[in-house]
Short mmCIF file of C-alpha atoms in Angstrom, two decimals:
data_model
loop_
_atom_site.label_atom_id
_atom_site.label_comp_id
_atom_site.label_asym_id
_atom_site.label_seq_id
_atom_site.Cartn_x
_atom_site.Cartn_y
_atom_site.Cartn_z
CA UNK A 1 -97.24 267.14 -83.39
CA UNK A 2 -99.81 265.17 -81.38
CA UNK A 3 -102.68 266.39 -79.23
CA UNK A 4 -100.56 266.35 -76.08
CA UNK A 5 -97.99 268.63 -77.68
CA UNK A 6 -100.72 270.96 -78.93
CA UNK A 7 -102.16 271.16 -75.43
CA UNK A 8 -98.72 271.91 -73.97
CA UNK A 9 -98.16 274.67 -76.52
CA UNK A 10 -101.54 276.21 -75.67
CA UNK A 11 -100.69 276.11 -71.97
CA UNK A 12 -97.26 277.69 -72.51
CA UNK A 13 -98.65 280.47 -74.74
CA UNK A 14 -101.82 281.12 -72.78
CA UNK A 15 -101.05 284.83 -72.77
CA UNK A 16 -101.57 284.80 -76.56
CA UNK A 17 -104.48 282.36 -76.71
CA UNK A 18 -106.59 283.82 -73.90
CA UNK A 19 -106.88 287.38 -75.32
CA UNK A 20 -107.78 285.91 -78.71
CA UNK A 21 -110.56 283.80 -77.24
CA UNK A 22 -111.90 286.72 -75.23
CA UNK A 23 -111.89 288.89 -78.34
CA UNK A 24 -113.69 286.14 -80.25
CA UNK A 25 -116.35 285.91 -77.56
CA UNK A 26 -116.83 289.68 -77.67
CA UNK A 27 -117.15 289.68 -81.45
CA UNK A 28 -119.66 286.84 -81.33
CA UNK A 29 -121.84 288.63 -78.79
CA UNK A 30 -121.56 291.84 -80.79
CA UNK A 31 -122.59 290.05 -83.97
CA UNK A 32 -125.61 288.58 -82.20
CA UNK A 33 -126.69 292.06 -81.13
CA UNK A 34 -125.87 293.82 -84.39
CA UNK A 35 -127.10 291.35 -87.03
CA UNK A 36 -130.85 291.95 -87.38
CA UNK A 37 -133.42 289.18 -87.25
CA UNK A 38 -135.04 288.28 -90.57
CA UNK A 39 -138.74 287.42 -90.71
CA UNK A 40 -140.45 285.30 -93.35
CA UNK A 41 -144.08 284.94 -94.38
CA UNK A 42 -145.33 282.42 -96.91
CA UNK A 43 -148.61 281.81 -98.69
CA UNK A 44 -149.80 279.28 -101.27
CA UNK A 45 -152.06 279.83 -104.26
CA UNK A 46 -153.37 277.41 -106.91
CA UNK A 47 -154.26 277.73 -110.57
CA UNK A 48 -157.86 276.68 -111.36
CA UNK A 49 -159.45 275.78 -114.63
CA UNK A 50 -161.72 278.36 -116.27
CA UNK A 51 -165.41 278.48 -115.57
CA UNK A 52 -166.14 277.17 -119.01
CA UNK A 53 -163.68 274.30 -118.56
CA UNK A 54 -165.19 273.29 -115.22
CA UNK A 55 -168.82 273.23 -116.43
CA UNK A 56 -168.68 269.50 -117.09
CA UNK A 57 -168.41 268.42 -113.45
CA UNK A 58 -168.85 271.78 -111.77
CA UNK A 59 -165.75 271.32 -109.58
CA UNK A 60 -162.58 273.14 -110.76
CA UNK A 61 -160.38 271.06 -108.42
CA UNK A 62 -161.34 267.91 -110.37
CA UNK A 63 -160.13 269.33 -113.67
CA UNK A 64 -156.58 270.46 -112.92
CA UNK A 65 -154.99 269.83 -116.28
CA UNK A 66 -151.19 269.66 -116.78
CA UNK A 67 -151.37 272.89 -118.75
CA UNK A 68 -152.20 274.70 -115.51
CA UNK A 69 -148.77 273.75 -114.12
CA UNK A 70 -147.13 275.33 -117.15
CA UNK A 71 -149.21 278.46 -116.60
CA UNK A 72 -148.15 278.54 -112.94
CA UNK A 73 -144.48 278.40 -113.95
CA UNK A 74 -144.96 281.20 -116.48
CA UNK A 75 -146.76 283.32 -113.90
CA UNK A 76 -143.96 282.79 -111.33
CA UNK A 77 -141.31 283.89 -113.83
CA UNK A 78 -143.33 287.00 -114.66
CA UNK A 79 -143.80 287.94 -111.01
CA UNK A 80 -140.05 287.53 -110.33
CA UNK A 81 -139.02 289.71 -113.28
CA UNK A 82 -137.36 293.09 -112.86
CA UNK A 83 -140.40 294.86 -114.29
CA UNK A 84 -142.62 293.31 -111.62
CA UNK A 85 -140.13 294.22 -108.89
CA UNK A 86 -140.16 297.84 -110.02
CA UNK A 87 -143.95 297.89 -110.16
CA UNK A 88 -144.26 296.44 -106.67
CA UNK A 89 -141.88 299.09 -105.36
CA UNK A 90 -144.26 301.74 -106.63
CA UNK A 91 -146.92 300.07 -104.47
CA UNK A 92 -144.74 300.49 -101.40
CA UNK A 93 -143.22 297.01 -101.16
CA UNK A 94 -139.53 297.11 -100.16
CA UNK A 95 -139.09 293.57 -98.86
CA UNK A 96 -137.56 290.70 -100.81
CA UNK A 97 -139.95 288.18 -102.27
CA UNK A 98 -140.01 285.05 -104.39
CA UNK A 99 -142.68 283.21 -106.36
CA UNK A 100 -142.06 279.62 -107.37
CA UNK A 101 -143.80 276.30 -107.91
CA UNK A 102 -144.30 274.55 -104.58
CA UNK A 103 -141.87 271.73 -103.81
CA UNK A 104 -143.25 268.22 -104.34
CA UNK A 105 -146.53 269.70 -105.53
CA UNK A 106 -149.11 267.41 -107.15
CA UNK A 107 -150.78 270.30 -108.95
CA UNK A 108 -150.34 273.89 -110.16
CA UNK A 109 -149.44 275.35 -106.74
CA UNK A 110 -147.36 278.50 -106.21
CA UNK A 111 -145.43 279.53 -103.12
CA UNK A 112 -145.30 283.27 -102.47
CA UNK A 113 -142.59 284.09 -99.93
CA UNK A 114 -141.70 287.50 -98.50
CA UNK A 115 -138.69 288.17 -96.22
CA UNK A 116 -137.66 291.29 -94.35
CA UNK A 117 -136.60 292.75 -91.02
CA UNK A 118 -139.93 294.39 -90.16
CA UNK A 119 -142.52 291.86 -89.01
CA UNK A 120 -145.56 293.94 -89.94
CA UNK A 121 -144.12 295.01 -93.27
CA UNK A 122 -143.44 291.38 -94.20
CA UNK A 123 -147.04 290.37 -93.53
CA UNK A 124 -148.42 293.35 -95.46
CA UNK A 125 -145.98 292.64 -98.29
CA UNK A 126 -147.22 289.08 -98.65
CA UNK A 127 -150.80 290.27 -98.98
CA UNK A 128 -149.70 292.80 -101.59
CA UNK A 129 -147.81 290.09 -103.48
CA UNK A 130 -150.88 287.83 -103.55
CA UNK A 131 -153.04 290.59 -105.04
CA UNK A 132 -150.34 291.49 -107.55
CA UNK A 133 -149.96 287.84 -108.65
CA UNK A 134 -153.72 287.51 -109.27
CA UNK A 135 -153.71 290.71 -111.29
CA UNK A 136 -150.71 289.61 -113.37
CA UNK A 137 -152.53 286.38 -114.24
CA UNK A 138 -155.48 288.36 -115.55
CA UNK A 139 -153.22 290.75 -117.49
CA UNK A 140 -151.34 287.92 -119.21
CA UNK A 141 -154.60 286.38 -120.45
CA UNK A 142 -156.12 289.73 -121.34
CA UNK A 143 -153.13 290.43 -123.58
CA UNK A 144 -154.10 287.31 -125.53
CA UNK A 145 -157.75 288.49 -125.71
CA UNK A 146 -159.03 285.53 -123.71
CA UNK A 147 -162.72 285.80 -122.86
CA UNK A 148 -163.53 286.10 -119.14
CA UNK A 149 -165.27 282.74 -119.02
CA UNK A 150 -162.20 280.99 -120.50
CA UNK A 151 -159.63 282.63 -118.23
CA UNK A 152 -157.59 280.57 -115.78
CA UNK A 153 -158.39 281.53 -112.24
CA UNK A 154 -156.32 281.72 -109.08
CA UNK A 155 -157.39 280.84 -105.55
CA UNK A 156 -155.80 281.01 -102.13
CA UNK A 157 -154.85 277.67 -100.62
CA UNK A 158 -152.80 278.96 -97.66
CA UNK A 159 -153.26 282.60 -96.63
CA UNK A 160 -150.25 284.69 -95.63
CA UNK A 161 -148.77 283.14 -92.50
CA UNK A 162 -147.60 285.14 -89.52
CA UNK A 163 -143.96 286.11 -90.04
CA UNK A 164 -141.54 283.74 -88.32
CA UNK A 165 -138.03 284.77 -87.26
CA UNK A 166 -135.36 283.11 -89.36
CA UNK A 167 -132.49 282.59 -86.92
CA UNK A 168 -130.73 280.08 -89.12
CA UNK A 169 -128.87 282.70 -91.11
CA UNK A 170 -128.03 284.62 -87.96
CA UNK A 171 -126.64 281.50 -86.29
CA UNK A 172 -124.61 280.77 -89.39
CA UNK A 173 -123.00 284.22 -89.18
CA UNK A 174 -122.24 283.67 -85.50
CA UNK A 175 -120.67 280.27 -86.15
CA UNK A 176 -118.53 281.75 -88.91
CA UNK A 177 -117.37 284.62 -86.67
CA UNK A 178 -116.59 282.28 -83.75
CA UNK A 179 -114.78 279.79 -85.96
CA UNK A 180 -112.69 282.51 -87.58
CA UNK A 181 -111.77 283.99 -84.19
CA UNK A 182 -110.71 280.61 -82.78
CA UNK A 183 -108.63 279.80 -85.84
CA UNK A 184 -106.86 283.16 -85.71
CA UNK A 185 -106.20 282.72 -81.99
CA UNK A 186 -104.62 279.30 -82.56
CA UNK A 187 -102.56 280.61 -85.46
CA UNK A 188 -101.24 283.45 -83.30
CA UNK A 189 -100.45 281.00 -80.48
CA UNK A 190 -98.43 278.63 -82.65
CA UNK A 191 -96.74 281.54 -84.41
CA UNK A 192 -95.52 282.82 -81.05
CA UNK A 193 -94.33 279.30 -80.17
CA UNK A 194 -92.47 278.99 -83.48
CA UNK A 195 -90.70 282.31 -82.97
CA UNK A 196 -89.71 281.32 -79.45
CA UNK A 197 -88.30 278.01 -80.61
CA UNK A 198 -86.38 279.72 -83.39
CA UNK A 199 -84.75 282.05 -80.85
CA UNK A 200 -83.88 279.12 -78.58
CA UNK A 201 -82.27 277.25 -81.47
CA UNK A 202 -80.27 280.33 -82.42
CA UNK A 203 -79.00 280.70 -78.84
CA UNK A 204 -78.06 277.01 -78.66
CA UNK A 205 -76.26 277.25 -81.98
CA UNK A 206 -74.34 280.31 -80.83
CA UNK A 207 -73.36 278.58 -77.58
CA UNK A 208 -72.16 275.52 -79.49
CA UNK A 209 -70.13 277.60 -81.93
CA UNK A 210 -68.37 279.65 -79.20
CA UNK A 211 -65.83 276.91 -78.11
CA UNK A 212 -65.12 276.12 -81.74
CA UNK A 213 -64.32 279.73 -82.48
CA UNK A 214 -62.02 279.90 -79.43
CA UNK A 215 -60.15 276.79 -80.56
CA UNK A 216 -59.80 278.19 -84.06
CA UNK A 217 -58.51 281.46 -82.62
CA UNK A 218 -55.91 279.49 -80.57
CA UNK A 219 -54.80 277.57 -83.63
CA UNK A 220 -54.46 280.79 -85.57
CA UNK A 221 -52.33 282.30 -82.78
CA UNK A 222 -50.01 279.24 -82.76
CA UNK A 223 -49.69 279.40 -86.52
CA UNK A 224 -48.78 283.08 -86.31
CA UNK A 225 -46.15 282.32 -83.66
CA UNK A 226 -44.61 279.60 -85.85
CA UNK A 227 -44.56 281.98 -88.78
CA UNK A 228 -42.78 284.60 -86.63
CA UNK A 229 -40.16 282.06 -85.52
CA UNK A 230 -39.52 281.03 -89.08
CA UNK A 231 -39.10 284.66 -90.10
CA UNK A 232 -36.58 285.23 -87.25
CA UNK A 233 -34.60 282.14 -88.29
CA UNK A 234 -34.50 283.32 -91.88
CA UNK A 235 -33.22 286.70 -90.66
CA UNK A 236 -30.40 285.04 -88.65
CA UNK A 237 -29.38 282.98 -91.63
CA UNK A 238 -29.22 286.10 -93.76
CA UNK A 239 -26.90 287.81 -91.21
CA UNK A 240 -24.06 285.18 -91.53
CA UNK A 241 -21.09 286.61 -93.61
CA UNK A 242 -20.94 285.54 -97.18
CA UNK A 243 -17.23 284.56 -96.85
CA UNK A 244 -18.24 281.30 -95.21
CA UNK A 245 -19.74 280.25 -98.48
CA UNK A 246 -16.41 280.82 -100.44
CA UNK A 247 -14.02 277.83 -101.12
CA UNK A 248 -10.80 279.69 -99.91
CA UNK A 249 -10.33 281.64 -96.74
CA UNK A 250 -7.97 284.62 -96.51
CA UNK A 251 -5.94 284.57 -93.26
CA UNK A 252 -4.99 287.78 -91.54
CA UNK A 253 -1.44 289.14 -92.06
CA UNK A 254 0.51 289.72 -88.88
CA UNK A 255 2.47 292.98 -88.45
CA UNK A 256 6.21 293.02 -89.24
CA UNK A 257 7.23 293.63 -85.66
CA UNK A 258 5.65 290.50 -84.64
CA UNK A 259 7.56 288.36 -87.20
CA UNK A 260 10.05 285.86 -85.84
CA UNK A 261 13.81 286.18 -86.95
CA UNK A 262 14.85 283.82 -89.67
CA UNK A 263 17.19 280.97 -88.69
CA UNK A 264 20.77 281.06 -90.00
CA UNK A 265 21.83 278.14 -92.16
CA UNK A 266 24.34 275.78 -90.56
CA UNK A 267 28.03 276.31 -91.31
CA UNK A 268 28.49 272.96 -92.93
CA UNK A 269 25.95 273.97 -95.50
CA UNK A 270 28.52 276.26 -97.13
#
């Protein structure tokens, strides 16, 4: 089936295709209105060397050792743990969040991302997450009895950004709904075409078989007539007297009154 045939089928079954497309358009518009917009706010923090470690040059940004990157990874895993999620919920944070090492980072940088449907709540949640991350860093070092001067510090590189609407996911849902509706409409159209063609083939087959059946019925009638004639002939043969089959035939005897008088012998015969 080529494109021309597909177009002809769509034109013939427009009464199936058109309602499906209209329903798809309605579902797409409804999905756009129903699916909420998601907002996202992101901030960036960096791990700094301890005060004691930065005394040599007095600039903590010049002494970012590789061990700080390992500490940033450990801190991100701790903040993303279930225990941290439960603790943040007690502080009133209901939005989803994520802490991870920044992509293509050249140092111990962490991305703190908060997503939600309430713009103001997302921004407040990011600020809460930043404070919680700084506190978790102190708690992890305090558990190891690290002196305050030797503790790794955290600083803000990018403050919480204004929440931006994330329409990508919403558009993806709309594309999926529209694509599914179009596919179902086309399937229904070609299903209706297939059923119609099946009925047409059945009618054509029935019309082609009708003369054949009539001819077979005629042949059956002729055969029945021949059989009847043969049965009649057999009956006539059975009605012939059996005497005709015997080797001798008995002639009828005439009555005495009908017998002729016997001739007298001539006189010279004496």
